[in-house]
XYZ file of C-alpha atoms in Angstrom:
437
model
C 6.602 -2.927 7.053
C 6.049 -4.155 10.556
C 5.658 -2.573 13.976
C 5.781 -3.487 17.647
C 4.355 -1.567 20.582
C 5.318 -1.669 24.237
C 2.988 -1.071 27.177
C 5.294 1.687 28.423
C 5.227 3.489 25.092
C 1.439 3.185 24.878
C 1.011 4.655 28.363
C 3.331 7.520 27.457
C 1.235 8.291 24.387
C -1.995 8.216 26.414
C -0.619 10.618 29.023
C 0.660 13.029 26.379
C -2.643 12.982 24.543
C -4.616 13.607 27.724
C -2.362 16.505 28.649
C -2.938 18.372 25.383
C -6.409 17.256 24.295
C -9.032 19.900 23.696
C -12.667 19.829 22.756
C -13.097 18.318 19.272
C -14.976 20.185 16.593
C -15.833 19.368 13.004
C -13.288 20.162 10.296
C -14.435 22.612 7.663
C -13.057 23.060 4.151
C -10.968 26.186 3.719
C -9.836 28.101 0.640
C -8.797 26.454 -2.615
C -5.469 24.630 -2.710
C -2.963 25.278 -5.492
C -3.364 23.077 -8.563
C -0.836 20.248 -8.575
C 1.859 20.429 -11.228
C 4.045 17.426 -11.971
C 7.826 17.813 -11.720
C 9.619 17.607 -15.061
C 13.144 17.146 -13.672
C 15.077 16.365 -10.487
C 15.460 20.023 -9.454
C 11.724 20.606 -9.587
C 11.114 17.315 -7.786
C 13.500 18.385 -5.014
C 11.637 21.663 -4.594
C 8.304 19.837 -4.556
C 9.453 17.388 -1.878
C 10.956 20.155 0.257
C 7.528 21.808 0.322
C 5.821 18.589 1.451
C 5.389 18.507 5.224
C 2.448 16.262 5.852
C 1.097 13.099 4.285
C -1.076 10.015 4.666
C 0.450 6.560 4.224
C -2.018 3.847 3.195
C -1.562 0.075 3.197
C -4.357 -1.985 1.627
C -3.094 -5.437 0.793
C -3.720 -9.155 0.310
C -0.676 -11.421 0.777
C -2.419 -14.485 -0.619
C -0.772 -16.692 1.985
C -0.122 -16.659 5.715
C 1.849 -13.553 6.654
C 3.254 -13.256 10.166
C 2.363 -9.575 10.560
C -1.178 -9.877 9.260
C -2.855 -7.878 6.504
C -6.025 -5.973 5.699
C -9.121 -7.641 7.172
C -12.846 -7.057 7.002
C -14.083 -4.889 9.876
C -15.491 -7.950 11.694
C -12.026 -9.523 11.651
C -12.780 -12.092 8.964
C -10.095 -12.757 6.390
C -10.206 -11.557 2.814
C -10.322 -14.540 0.496
C -8.879 -13.171 -2.739
C -7.095 -10.242 -4.322
C -10.172 -9.398 -6.377
C -12.315 -9.406 -3.206
C -9.929 -6.841 -1.741
C -9.831 -4.743 -4.921
C -13.555 -4.838 -5.705
C -14.456 -3.593 -2.230
C -12.057 -0.658 -2.113
C -13.729 2.744 -1.654
C -11.468 5.317 -3.343
C -13.788 8.256 -2.698
C -13.912 7.542 1.026
C -10.116 7.360 1.201
C -9.838 10.698 -0.587
C -12.321 12.237 1.845
C -10.227 11.099 4.821
C -7.074 12.531 3.270
C -8.859 15.825 2.626
C -10.360 15.928 6.128
C -6.924 15.691 7.716
C -5.575 18.269 5.185
C -2.881 15.911 3.850
C -0.624 17.343 1.151
C 0.071 13.923 -0.326
C -0.887 10.246 -0.069
C 1.483 7.275 -0.352
C -0.553 4.280 -1.493
C 0.626 0.676 -1.527
C 0.699 -0.900 -4.990
C 1.371 -4.278 -3.331
C 2.875 -5.525 -0.108
C 3.982 -8.994 0.988
C 3.981 -11.532 -1.872
C 3.526 -8.803 -4.497
C -0.179 -9.084 -5.266
C -0.625 -5.901 -7.269
C -3.756 -3.743 -7.343
C -4.056 -3.285 -11.092
C -4.249 -5.593 -14.149
C -0.524 -5.952 -14.865
C 0.536 -7.691 -18.065
C 4.055 -8.182 -16.692
C 2.759 -9.919 -13.566
C 0.476 -12.085 -15.695
C 3.553 -13.169 -17.637
C 5.849 -13.866 -14.691
C 3.479 -14.569 -11.787
C -0.045 -15.436 -12.960
C -2.688 -14.851 -10.296
C -0.895 -11.876 -8.711
C -2.975 -9.109 -10.313
C -6.418 -7.698 -9.652
C -8.985 -7.222 -12.408
C -9.944 -3.766 -11.094
C -7.473 -0.928 -11.538
C -7.458 0.304 -7.944
C -4.410 2.513 -8.536
C -6.207 4.465 -11.261
C -9.186 4.971 -8.954
C -6.929 6.182 -6.114
C -5.247 8.704 -8.401
C -8.557 10.013 -9.720
C -10.214 10.386 -6.304
C -7.237 11.787 -4.395
C -6.047 14.235 -7.051
C -9.617 15.529 -7.352
C -8.999 16.894 -3.826
C -5.767 18.591 -5.030
C -3.684 16.091 -3.068
C -0.576 14.506 -4.548
C -0.195 10.740 -4.937
C 2.932 8.615 -4.527
C 3.203 4.839 -4.721
C 4.754 2.391 -2.256
C 6.858 -0.266 -4.036
C 9.065 -3.123 -2.829
C 11.760 -4.109 -5.381
C 13.235 -6.909 -3.248
C 9.957 -8.512 -2.146
C 10.954 -11.892 -3.602
C 11.786 -13.026 -0.069
C 8.019 -13.151 0.634
C 7.247 -15.298 -2.427
C 6.468 -18.990 -2.301
C 9.323 -21.237 -3.399
C 7.524 -21.870 -6.691
C 7.151 -18.146 -7.394
C 10.776 -17.520 -6.456
C 11.808 -20.072 -9.064
C 9.577 -18.445 -11.697
C 11.306 -15.062 -11.316
C 14.831 -16.308 -10.574
C 14.975 -15.039 -7.005
C 17.131 -18.001 -5.924
C 19.438 -18.024 -8.950
C 22.277 -16.216 -7.199
C 24.402 -13.305 -8.460
C 23.926 -11.425 -10.710
C 20.210 -12.343 -10.430
C 19.652 -11.532 -14.101
C 16.206 -13.113 -14.375
C 14.929 -11.425 -11.210
C 16.233 -8.038 -12.307
C 14.638 -8.513 -15.724
C 11.336 -9.251 -13.995
C 11.411 -6.434 -11.473
C 12.505 -3.802 -14.010
C 9.895 -4.914 -16.528
C 7.244 -4.575 -13.835
C 8.344 -1.107 -12.706
C 8.685 0.043 -16.309
C 5.053 -0.960 -16.790
C 4.011 0.779 -13.556
C 5.746 4.053 -14.437
C 4.592 3.982 -18.062
C 1.031 3.471 -16.879
C 0.854 5.986 -14.018
C 4.006 8.143 -14.050
C 2.269 11.186 -15.523
C -0.118 11.254 -12.551
C 2.031 10.394 -9.516
C 4.784 12.423 -7.851
C 7.108 9.626 -6.821
C 7.803 6.226 -5.292
C 8.540 5.007 -1.760
C 10.833 1.963 -1.907
C 10.669 -0.549 0.922
C 13.081 -3.391 1.600
C 16.382 -1.532 1.714
C 17.183 -2.041 -2.043
C 19.843 -4.714 -1.333
C 22.694 -4.429 -3.830
C 23.391 -8.157 -3.562
C 20.125 -8.873 -5.378
C 19.196 -5.724 -7.264
C 20.975 -4.014 -10.133
C 20.727 -0.599 -8.521
C 21.792 1.690 -11.407
C 19.411 -0.183 -13.706
C 16.539 0.190 -11.243
C 17.075 3.952 -10.937
C 17.242 4.282 -14.723
C 13.996 2.340 -15.104
C 12.172 4.941 -13.010
C 13.890 8.171 -14.038
C 14.269 7.486 -17.774
C 10.479 7.308 -17.904
C 9.723 9.920 -15.235
C 12.675 12.321 -14.796
C 10.843 14.294 -12.094
C 10.013 11.314 -9.892
C 10.657 11.633 -6.152
C 12.492 8.445 -5.056
C 12.400 7.655 -1.332
C 14.066 4.729 0.451
C 12.678 3.247 3.635
C 15.149 2.635 6.460
C 18.223 4.026 4.744
C 19.507 5.954 1.766
C 21.476 4.392 -1.075
C 21.856 7.225 -3.575
C 22.669 4.786 -6.348
C 18.883 4.418 -6.518
C 17.121 6.913 -4.273
C 17.385 10.595 -3.419
C 15.683 10.704 -0.011
C 15.610 8.592 3.140
C 12.716 7.616 5.394
C 12.075 6.114 8.823
C 9.172 3.790 9.650
C 9.585 4.015 13.418
C 8.667 6.732 15.912
C 8.388 6.213 19.650
C 8.536 8.454 22.750
C 10.161 10.930 23.175
C 9.380 11.428 19.445
C 12.672 12.714 18.011
C 12.681 14.933 14.938
C 14.385 13.750 11.763
C 15.742 15.298 8.588
C 14.264 12.362 6.681
C 10.553 11.810 6.248
C 9.018 9.850 9.157
C 6.156 7.369 8.715
C 4.115 6.288 11.724
C 0.911 4.217 12.089
C -1.688 5.842 14.326
C -3.216 2.439 15.168
C -1.633 -0.872 16.142
C -0.499 -1.745 12.598
C 0.004 -0.385 9.109
C -3.142 -2.024 7.759
C -6.706 -2.247 9.072
C -7.251 -5.175 11.426
C -9.004 -4.897 14.809
C -7.023 -2.074 16.377
C -7.848 1.461 17.454
C -6.090 4.818 17.378
C -3.197 5.103 19.842
C -1.751 8.427 18.615
C -3.993 11.343 19.501
C -4.389 14.080 16.864
C -2.941 16.765 19.154
C 0.301 14.823 19.527
C 0.377 14.083 15.791
C -0.164 17.764 15.048
C 2.717 18.859 17.302
C 5.046 16.337 15.702
C 4.003 17.609 12.272
C 5.041 21.099 13.390
C 8.335 19.752 14.742
C 9.162 18.036 11.455
C 8.435 21.221 9.512
C 10.901 23.114 11.715
C 13.967 20.844 11.316
C 16.908 22.652 9.768
C 18.385 21.019 6.635
C 15.333 18.785 6.306
C 15.114 16.773 3.099
C 11.364 17.122 2.768
C 8.245 15.032 3.225
C 7.892 15.829 6.929
C 5.726 13.116 8.439
C 3.264 10.547 7.119
C 0.549 9.426 9.521
C -0.335 5.893 8.480
C -3.624 4.022 8.527
C -5.501 1.905 6.038
C -9.153 1.136 5.354
C -11.129 -2.039 5.731
C -12.936 -3.126 2.569
C -16.138 -1.226 1.982
C -14.906 2.118 3.280
C -14.784 1.125 6.951
C -12.129 2.235 9.418
C -10.633 1.171 12.715
C -11.942 2.869 15.868
C -10.904 6.501 16.105
C -9.531 6.960 12.582
C -12.380 9.142 11.296
C -12.337 11.415 14.352
C -8.515 11.615 14.158
C -8.804 12.961 10.611
C -11.466 15.495 11.594
C -9.617 16.753 14.664
C -6.180 17.088 13.121
C -7.851 18.810 10.158
C -9.220 21.433 12.555
C -5.756 21.965 14.037
C -4.178 22.285 10.606
C -6.820 24.845 9.625
C -6.062 26.864 12.764
C -2.363 26.845 11.914
C -3.058 28.870 8.760
C 0.164 29.540 6.832
C 2.480 28.565 9.695
C 3.199 24.884 8.814
C 2.452 24.083 5.192
C 4.302 26.164 2.609
C 6.974 27.173 5.132
C 10.688 26.629 5.647
C 12.503 25.862 8.927
C 13.156 29.005 10.948
C 16.627 30.517 10.728
C 15.998 32.542 13.879
C 15.115 29.647 16.187
C 16.680 26.445 14.937
C 15.463 22.883 15.428
C 18.209 20.294 15.107
C 17.927 16.718 13.897
C 16.873 14.341 16.723
C 15.253 17.112 18.810
C 12.792 15.429 21.206
C 9.177 16.526 21.119
C 8.536 15.509 24.724
C 9.471 18.470 26.923
C 9.947 20.836 23.976
C 8.667 24.342 24.732
C 8.466 25.606 21.176
C 9.442 25.111 17.556
C 9.598 27.685 14.766
C 9.043 27.896 11.035
C 9.218 30.839 8.671
C 7.487 32.047 5.522
C 9.097 31.118 2.228
C 10.250 34.723 1.730
C 11.825 34.682 5.207
C 9.963 37.797 6.365
C 7.752 36.115 8.973
C 8.780 33.776 11.784
C 6.049 31.519 13.164
C 6.685 30.620 16.799
C 4.729 27.513 17.828
C 4.479 27.555 21.617
C 3.711 24.094 23.028
C 4.525 24.586 26.723
C 3.587 28.143 27.690
C 4.878 29.903 30.836
C 2.793 30.537 33.944
C 2.565 34.233 33.141
C 1.792 36.130 29.933
C 5.492 36.747 29.249
C 7.719 34.575 27.035
C 11.492 34.889 27.044
C 13.363 33.706 23.973
C 17.074 33.602 23.204
C 18.726 35.905 20.695
C 17.761 34.939 17.113
C 20.433 32.667 15.650
C 20.595 34.655 12.413
C 20.807 38.017 14.183
C 17.517 39.351 12.886
C 15.632 42.097 14.734
C 11.932 41.694 15.475
C 9.867 44.873 15.575
C 6.326 43.506 15.733
C 4.378 40.395 16.706
C 0.802 39.166 16.860
C -1.221 36.100 17.785
C -2.144 34.197 14.635
C -5.467 33.094 16.102
C -6.991 36.555 16.536
C -4.415 39.082 15.264
C -4.116 40.581 18.744
C -0.811 42.425 19.105
C 2.028 40.953 21.161
C 4.528 43.341 22.726
C 8.120 42.777 21.558
C 11.227 43.803 23.496
C 14.567 42.740 22.027
C 18.007 43.253 23.530
C 21.413 41.698 23.097
C 20.389 39.080 25.655
C 17.256 37.909 23.858
C 13.633 38.583 22.964
C 10.765 39.104 25.404
C 7.183 38.687 24.202
C 4.200 39.850 26.244
C 0.680 38.847 25.243
C -2.399 40.761 26.285
C -3.952 39.967 29.653
C -7.253 39.059 27.987
C -5.584 36.455 25.762
C -4.990 32.867 26.828
C -2.500 30.244 25.790
C -3.860 27.601 23.412
C -3.936 24.084 24.858
C -2.170 22.622 21.814
C -0.222 25.340 19.998
C -0.125 29.101 20.529
C 1.181 30.541 17.264
C 2.887 33.953 17.358
C 3.826 35.702 14.126
C 7.090 37.650 14.452
C 8.329 40.245 11.985
């Protein structure tokens, strides 16, 4: 994964954040989350993914050679000297605390990135590419710490990462042999078989980077390697969707005006995917609103949005990451049942590619369809909101503010719905949530 930022886009983000920022407070833990159950088949996996709206994407990697986009550094900017130095200084508990503070439903964690230096003692890698495994089982520690917070875990993988290998390593695994790339496919499937056999009972799925090129990879074989061992695995493809292997698509780009997507969207909140010497450039209020937008998209596949950032060794973070987690956690707490565990509203529909910038409202609904949650981003000058006629023809008879349960007057005609809030109530600076029934 790589990313580029423009000055214009950065200024746009700053202005949007300033326009919706409110006083930060400390996130508090709320009621118990449901215990995670692992999907046993594709239907259950589909239902699980549909109910995922909000995740954390974590890169923590050591390329082992010069990599043009950089990699995880120490907080003082000094380079990590070995894979074991990276692994031995990983703080799994601190990562889990950050995920819990932001109220993430799931974490995608990188098993390896450029040059395939994997964060567990892999026998397959020792056979094919000696020196590419860590002694510490970081993946096991991630699973233990994150799932202890009742947060799901998925793994980032890169089946076609041979292009990042040295020439010597490419020869070892047959990356340059040409079609049908038998030796490379034997290697990559043996490795993923080991990964799934080792961790498949504890993780919900796999995020595949690199576009799964059919010229190199035996796609049906790759899918079978995952699903024959873990039938309920969620398989996501970055930057596209080839259903010979994967079931869901993903984007790794998001810039102003922040369009919605049916696929899961992954976006770094700092200048890169991994911890270097950057700082937060996406404010939590903007991230929160986009999370709402993604939850509201009709015909969404699932997954919603992943806000991406990674740690420095030793449990250190780039400037602003900790406060981002705390602040967006507060906003998620205030949203109550109106984002997580919801479906897109059938009354007020959000279409694919809807722009967040300039959007007045988005809507979700309870799983049983009885409650519509109107998320008002740009309130009117008065205490009266005028909405169009519900797309599904439903009739609203009551409404209230989610924040304080104060009643909201409802008047519905053939021309639309008018909502009037009490004169003592004020619009929230980030999201006024009205519950309609």
